[in-house]
PDB file of C-alpha atoms in Angstrom:
ATOM      1  CA  UNK A  10     -11.538 -12.225 -20.972  1.00 54.00           C
ATOM      2  CA  UNK A  11     -10.417 -15.920 -21.693  1.00 59.00           C
ATOM      3  CA  UNK A  12      -8.434 -16.822 -19.499  1.00 60.00           C
ATOM      4  CA  UNK A  13     -10.410 -16.114 -16.366  1.00 68.00           C
ATOM      5  CA  UNK A  14     -10.784 -18.792 -14.501  1.00 71.00           C
ATOM      6  CA  UNK A  15      -8.471 -20.921 -16.648  1.00 79.00           C
ATOM      7  CA  UNK A  16      -5.426 -22.073 -13.960  1.00 84.00           C
ATOM      8  CA  UNK A  17      -1.799 -22.621 -15.258  1.00 83.00           C
ATOM      9  CA  UNK A  18      -0.762 -26.308 -14.885  1.00 87.00           C
ATOM     10  CA  UNK A  19       1.512 -26.229 -11.480  1.00 84.00           C
ATOM     11  CA  UNK A  20       4.778 -26.587 -11.759  1.00 79.00           C
ATOM     12  CA  UNK A  21       6.300 -30.450 -10.450  1.00 87.00           C
ATOM     13  CA  UNK A  22       7.696 -30.440  -6.815  1.00 89.00           C
ATOM     14  CA  UNK A  23      11.126 -29.970  -6.602  1.00 92.00           C
ATOM     15  CA  UNK A  24      13.834 -31.018  -4.064  1.00 95.00           C
ATOM     16  CA  UNK A  25      16.920 -29.716  -3.239  1.00 97.00           C
ATOM     17  CA  UNK A  26      20.590 -30.393  -1.270  1.00 97.00           C
ATOM     18  CA  UNK A  27      21.435 -29.349   1.854  1.00 96.00           C
ATOM     19  CA  UNK A  28      24.031 -28.106   0.305  1.00 97.00           C
ATOM     20  CA  UNK A  29      22.177 -25.494  -2.362  1.00 98.00           C
ATOM     21  CA  UNK A  30      20.198 -24.495   0.416  1.00 97.00           C
ATOM     22  CA  UNK A  31      23.206 -22.917   2.435  1.00 96.00           C
ATOM     23  CA  UNK A  32      24.127 -21.423  -0.657  1.00 96.00           C
ATOM     24  CA  UNK A  33      21.180 -19.485  -0.971  1.00 97.00           C
ATOM     25  CA  UNK A  34      21.181 -18.655   2.598  1.00 96.00           C
ATOM     26  CA  UNK A  35      24.715 -17.309   2.437  1.00 96.00           C
ATOM     27  CA  UNK A  36      23.812 -15.512  -0.893  1.00 95.00           C
ATOM     28  CA  UNK A  37      20.836 -14.056   1.213  1.00 95.00           C
ATOM     29  CA  UNK A  38      23.327 -13.064   4.763  1.00 93.00           C
ATOM     30  CA  UNK A  39      25.600 -11.421   2.635  1.00 94.00           C
ATOM     31  CA  UNK A  40      23.477  -8.853   2.618  1.00 90.00           C
ATOM     32  CA  UNK A  41      23.384  -7.263  -1.060  1.00 89.00           C
ATOM     33  CA  UNK A  42      20.674  -9.489  -2.605  1.00 93.00           C
ATOM     34  CA  UNK A  43      17.118  -9.442  -0.873  1.00 95.00           C
ATOM     35  CA  UNK A  44      14.909 -12.141  -0.420  1.00 96.00           C
ATOM     36  CA  UNK A  45      13.410 -11.648  -2.811  1.00 97.00           C
ATOM     37  CA  UNK A  46      16.261 -10.570  -5.811  1.00 97.00           C
ATOM     38  CA  UNK A  47      17.686 -14.209  -4.184  1.00 97.00           C
ATOM     39  CA  UNK A  48      14.091 -15.885  -5.307  1.00 97.00           C
ATOM     40  CA  UNK A  49      13.657 -14.070  -8.569  1.00 97.00           C
ATOM     41  CA  UNK A  50      17.586 -15.417  -9.391  1.00 97.00           C
ATOM     42  CA  UNK A  51      17.735 -19.070  -8.819  1.00 97.00           C
ATOM     43  CA  UNK A  52      13.594 -19.508  -9.658  1.00 95.00           C
ATOM     44  CA  UNK A  53      12.785 -19.972  -6.331  1.00 97.00           C
ATOM     45  CA  UNK A  54       9.627 -19.174  -4.277  1.00 96.00           C
ATOM     46  CA  UNK A  55      10.186 -15.866  -1.594  1.00 97.00           C
ATOM     47  CA  UNK A  56       8.756 -18.065   0.690  1.00 97.00           C
ATOM     48  CA  UNK A  57      11.251 -21.334   0.137  1.00 97.00           C
ATOM     49  CA  UNK A  58      14.108 -19.022   0.168  1.00 97.00           C
ATOM     50  CA  UNK A  59      12.287 -16.985   4.036  1.00 97.00           C
ATOM     51  CA  UNK A  60      11.962 -20.685   5.207  1.00 97.00           C
ATOM     52  CA  UNK A  61      15.484 -21.600   4.942  1.00 97.00           C
ATOM     53  CA  UNK A  62      16.750 -18.553   5.815  1.00 95.00           C
ATOM     54  CA  UNK A  63      14.546 -18.973   9.276  1.00 96.00           C
ATOM     55  CA  UNK A  64      15.434 -22.455   9.317  1.00 94.00           C
ATOM     56  CA  UNK A  65      19.400 -22.491   9.282  1.00 89.00           C
ATOM     57  CA  UNK A  66      19.311 -19.363  11.837  1.00 82.00           C
ATOM     58  CA  UNK A  67      17.251 -21.603  14.400  1.00 74.00           C
ATOM     59  CA  UNK A  68      19.291 -24.573  13.934  1.00 69.00           C
ATOM     60  CA  UNK A  69      22.562 -21.875  14.569  1.00 66.00           C
ATOM     61  CA  UNK A  70      20.886 -20.512  17.916  1.00 64.00           C
ATOM     62  CA  UNK A  71      20.298 -24.076  18.692  1.00 61.00           C
ATOM     63  CA  UNK A  72      23.070 -25.369  18.649  1.00 60.00           C
ATOM     64  CA  UNK A  73      25.549 -22.366  20.587  1.00 58.00           C
ATOM     65  CA  UNK A  74      23.313 -23.875  23.601  1.00 57.00           C
TER      66      UNK A  74
END
């Protein structure tokens, strides 16, 4: 029980190019992978993948006008 209370060091914040985000969103939108699977495959958080998918969806919707 020594490990209780000890926190893992935080991973430094990473930044991703718009092209990379678009690739991740595309993989999710094809429908053959879940958000969790895409996140796991690319060592991302599910929240990041979900946010990127939602942002790209709202951008597309607003550009249809």
